[in-house]
XYZ file of N, CA, C and O in Angstrom:
356
model
N 0.816 -1.208 0.000
C 0.000 0.000 0.000
C 0.855 1.266 0.000
O 0.458 2.276 -0.556
N 2.016 1.188 0.652
C 2.875 2.376 0.713
C 3.398 2.788 -0.665
O 3.839 3.907 -0.838
N 3.333 1.885 -1.617
C 3.812 2.178 -2.973
C 2.718 2.769 -3.867
O 2.976 3.061 -5.030
N 1.535 2.957 -3.322
C 0.449 3.524 -4.125
C 0.793 4.932 -4.593
O 1.399 5.710 -3.848
N 0.385 5.266 -5.799
C 0.551 6.656 -6.246
C -0.429 7.544 -5.466
O -1.362 7.041 -4.820
N -0.241 8.853 -5.514
C -1.112 9.765 -4.762
C -2.606 9.529 -4.982
O -3.393 9.578 -4.031
N -3.001 9.232 -6.212
C -4.425 8.988 -6.476
C -4.903 7.716 -5.768
O -6.029 7.649 -5.274
N -4.037 6.722 -5.708
C -4.371 5.490 -5.003
C -4.527 5.706 -3.509
O -5.427 5.157 -2.874
N -3.651 6.519 -2.942
C -3.747 6.858 -1.523
C -5.059 7.591 -1.256
O -5.760 7.309 -0.275
N -5.399 8.497 -2.142
C -6.650 9.251 -1.993
C -7.850 8.306 -1.993
O -8.760 8.434 -1.156
N -7.855 7.353 -2.904
C -8.946 6.380 -2.967
C -8.977 5.484 -1.729
O -10.043 5.191 -1.186
N -7.802 5.052 -1.281
C -7.726 4.226 -0.080
C -8.317 4.975 1.110
O -9.109 4.420 1.874
N -7.922 6.224 1.256
C -8.427 7.013 2.381
C -9.930 7.215 2.300
O -10.625 7.142 3.314
N -10.440 7.467 1.108
C -11.881 7.656 0.946
C -12.639 6.393 1.349
O -13.736 6.476 1.915
N -12.047 5.258 1.085
C -12.740 4.000 1.356
C -12.500 3.466 2.769
O -13.389 2.832 3.343
N -11.302 3.694 3.341
C -10.938 3.016 4.579
C -10.623 3.920 5.773
O -10.399 3.411 6.871
N -10.597 5.217 5.605
C -10.236 6.077 6.736
C -11.185 5.916 7.918
O -10.756 5.951 9.066
N -12.460 5.729 7.649
C -13.389 5.570 8.768
C -13.081 4.285 9.539
O -13.202 4.234 10.766
N -12.670 3.240 8.829
C -12.293 1.993 9.497
C -11.013 2.184 10.300
O -10.874 1.647 11.398
N -10.086 2.935 9.745
C -8.842 3.215 10.456
C -9.131 3.974 11.744
O -8.569 3.662 12.802
N -10.017 4.953 11.693
C -10.369 5.725 12.888
C -10.980 4.820 13.950
O -10.636 4.928 15.140
N -11.855 3.929 13.544
C -12.462 2.985 14.494
C -11.407 2.063 15.096
O -11.419 1.788 16.301
N -10.491 1.582 14.278
C -9.435 0.693 14.762
C -8.544 1.405 15.770
O -8.135 0.817 16.779
N -8.264 2.674 15.525
C -7.432 3.443 16.453
C -8.162 3.642 17.784
O -7.581 3.467 18.856
N -9.433 3.976 17.727
C -10.214 4.143 18.955
C -10.242 2.850 19.767
O -10.062 2.863 20.985
N -10.466 1.741 19.098
C -10.481 0.447 19.777
C -9.106 0.112 20.341
O -8.998 -0.433 21.446
N -8.065 0.439 19.609
C -6.701 0.139 20.053
C -6.355 0.892 21.328
O -5.718 0.335 22.232
N -6.775 2.125 21.431
C -6.468 2.917 22.629
C -7.124 2.336 23.876
O -6.640 2.534 24.976
N -8.221 1.596 23.695
C -8.927 0.999 24.826
C -8.512 -0.459 25.073
O -9.009 -1.094 25.999
N -7.614 -0.982 24.264
C -7.206 -2.384 24.359
C -6.341 -2.639 25.587
O -5.784 -1.710 26.185
N -6.230 -3.906 25.921
C -5.389 -4.294 27.065
C -3.943 -3.838 26.853
O -3.294 -3.345 27.761
N -3.436 -4.037 25.648
C -2.086 -3.568 25.298
C -2.222 -2.617 24.113
O -2.183 -3.034 22.961
N -2.391 -1.329 24.411
C -2.625 -0.364 23.330
C -1.498 -0.307 22.306
O -1.759 -0.093 21.125
N -0.251 -0.508 22.723
C 0.855 -0.439 21.770
C 0.692 -1.496 20.683
O 0.786 -1.204 19.496
N 0.434 -2.729 21.100
C 0.280 -3.829 20.145
C -0.937 -3.581 19.256
O -0.890 -3.791 18.038
N -2.028 -3.122 19.850
C -3.243 -2.872 19.079
C -3.051 -1.725 18.088
O -3.531 -1.784 16.957
N -2.333 -0.687 18.495
C -2.047 0.415 17.572
C -1.145 -0.058 16.438
O -1.332 0.343 15.285
N -0.171 -0.882 16.762
C 0.720 -1.417 15.724
C -0.081 -2.219 14.701
O 0.158 -2.112 13.489
N -1.039 -2.972 15.174
C -1.899 -3.748 14.263
C -2.726 -2.813 13.377
O -2.839 -3.019 12.170
N -3.291 -1.766 13.977
C -4.072 -0.788 13.210
C -3.191 -0.124 12.151
O -3.615 0.086 11.005
N -1.958 0.177 12.514
C -1.042 0.804 11.567
C -0.743 -0.138 10.396
O -0.706 0.292 9.242
N -0.526 -1.409 10.701
C -0.228 -2.369 9.636
C -1.418 -2.559 8.706
O -1.245 -2.766 7.513
N -2.622 -2.479 9.242
C -3.811 -2.642 8.405
C -4.095 -1.416 7.539
O -4.617 -1.540 6.433
N -3.774 -0.239 8.058
C -4.122 1.018 7.389
C -2.906 1.964 7.309
O -2.950 3.083 7.799
N -1.823 1.521 6.679
C -0.576 2.293 6.714
C -0.594 3.618 5.959
O 0.245 4.477 6.212
N -1.535 3.781 5.045
C -1.581 5.034 4.293
C -2.820 5.861 4.624
O -3.132 6.826 3.933
N -3.510 5.488 5.695
C -4.672 6.287 6.097
C -4.194 7.641 6.614
O -3.022 7.817 6.952
N -5.097 8.571 6.681
C -4.722 9.888 7.209
C -4.404 9.813 8.695
O -3.794 10.733 9.258
N -4.763 8.709 9.355
C -4.516 8.533 10.784
C -3.151 7.904 11.071
O -2.703 7.908 12.223
N -2.503 7.359 10.076
C -1.268 6.594 10.267
C -0.173 7.371 11.005
O 0.411 6.841 11.953
N 0.127 8.618 10.645
C 1.180 9.327 11.384
C 0.838 9.513 12.863
O 1.704 9.345 13.728
N -0.418 9.797 13.165
C -0.817 9.963 14.570
C -0.739 8.643 15.325
O -0.467 8.630 16.530
N -0.972 7.544 14.628
C -0.839 6.229 15.266
C 0.608 6.007 15.674
O 0.886 5.581 16.802
N 1.530 6.306 14.778
C 2.950 6.143 15.119
C 3.350 7.064 16.264
O 4.114 6.664 17.158
N 2.844 8.283 16.281
C 3.132 9.197 17.390
C 2.605 8.641 18.708
O 3.293 8.692 19.735
N 1.394 8.106 18.691
C 0.809 7.526 19.903
C 1.606 6.308 20.370
O 1.824 6.116 21.575
N 2.072 5.506 19.416
C 2.889 4.351 19.769
C 4.196 4.796 20.417
O 4.639 4.213 21.415
N 4.815 5.834 19.885
C 6.061 6.339 20.463
C 5.813 6.889 21.868
O 6.605 6.645 22.784
N 4.718 7.605 22.046
C 4.375 8.129 23.379
C 4.206 6.996 24.389
O 4.704 7.075 25.514
N 3.484 5.954 23.989
C 3.286 4.811 24.886
C 4.613 4.150 25.243
O 4.841 3.782 26.398
N 5.470 3.989 24.251
C 6.777 3.375 24.508
C 7.583 4.231 25.489
O 8.211 3.702 26.410
N 7.540 5.546 25.313
C 8.249 6.426 26.244
C 7.683 6.327 27.657
O 8.434 6.269 28.631
N 6.363 6.293 27.763
C 5.724 6.166 29.077
C 6.134 4.876 29.775
O 6.242 4.829 30.996
N 6.379 3.837 28.998
C 6.784 2.547 29.555
C 8.293 2.464 29.791
O 8.790 1.451 30.275
N 9.005 3.487 29.391
C 10.455 3.472 29.533
C 11.158 2.663 28.459
O 12.330 2.322 28.604
N 10.468 2.381 27.371
C 11.030 1.596 26.269
C 11.611 2.556 25.234
O 11.021 2.798 24.184
N 12.773 3.089 25.554
C 13.359 4.144 24.729
C 13.723 3.676 23.327
O 13.513 4.400 22.353
N 14.262 2.486 23.209
C 14.646 1.979 21.885
C 13.411 1.787 21.009
O 13.410 2.130 19.834
N 12.348 1.269 21.598
C 11.106 1.074 20.842
C 10.535 2.423 20.407
O 10.067 2.575 19.284
N 10.585 3.408 21.289
C 10.103 4.751 20.947
C 10.941 5.327 19.809
O 10.406 5.900 18.855
N 12.249 5.170 19.906
C 13.154 5.673 18.870
C 12.860 5.017 17.529
O 12.772 5.699 16.493
N 12.686 3.706 17.508
C 12.398 2.994 16.264
C 11.063 3.450 15.664
O 10.946 3.601 14.443
N 10.098 3.674 16.525
C 8.784 4.109 16.046
C 8.856 5.504 15.445
O 8.277 5.778 14.396
N 9.599 6.396 16.096
C 9.745 7.752 15.560
C 10.546 7.755 14.266
O 10.247 8.532 13.348
N 11.545 6.894 14.170
C 12.285 6.771 12.907
C 11.352 6.331 11.787
O 11.410 6.846 10.674
N 10.492 5.388 12.098
C 9.526 4.914 11.108
C 8.602 6.049 10.676
O 8.280 6.189 9.502
N 8.186 6.862 11.636
C 7.334 8.012 11.335
C 8.018 8.934 10.338
O 7.421 9.354 9.341
N 9.272 9.242 10.574
C 10.008 10.161 9.703
C 10.251 9.550 8.325
O 10.058 10.206 7.310
N 10.642 8.284 8.283
C 10.942 7.626 7.015
C 9.688 7.464 6.156
O 9.715 7.713 4.956
N 8.591 7.071 6.775
C 7.378 6.777 6.011
C 6.497 8.006 5.772
O 5.534 7.925 5.015
N 6.845 9.114 6.402
C 6.078 10.354 6.237
C 7.042 11.530 6.090
O 7.068 12.426 6.933
N 7.838 11.528 5.035
C 8.891 12.534 4.904
C 8.386 13.979 4.841
O 9.110 14.901 5.202
N 7.151 14.176 4.420
C 6.654 15.545 4.335
C 6.059 16.045 5.634
O 5.741 17.214 5.780
N 5.932 15.151 6.620
C 5.357 15.536 7.910
C 6.402 16.267 8.735
O 7.529 15.822 8.873
N 6.007 17.388 9.276
C 6.922 18.148 10.127
C 7.004 17.503 11.500
O 5.994 17.205 12.107
N 8.222 17.309 11.971
C 8.443 16.745 13.279
C 9.227 17.755 14.092
O 10.306 18.177 13.687
N 8.681 18.141 15.224
C 9.361 19.102 16.093
C 10.404 18.379 16.925
O 10.119 17.361 17.541
N 11.593 18.893 16.907
C 12.683 18.323 17.709
C 13.082 19.367 18.725
O 13.421 20.495 18.381
N 13.018 18.961 19.990
C 13.403 19.896 21.066
C 14.508 19.336 21.890
O 14.780 18.185 21.899
């Protein structure tokens, strides 16, 4: 899906963004939100919610003290969303 041209991404979002939003909401309430968010991301990697899912996963990893996991997740965010602005402080 990540190889879709812009028009393909647009069509994917039109068809599946509502499902992605539901999956994210359910994931946040799951027993292990990190794993559930990762699953939602894998199912809907080009949805408009995907960057926020990766951010939420990184936040959860940081809260758990899993610095390497947070770092890997943020790297993935930057690599897979090069046009997204990321604030570095």
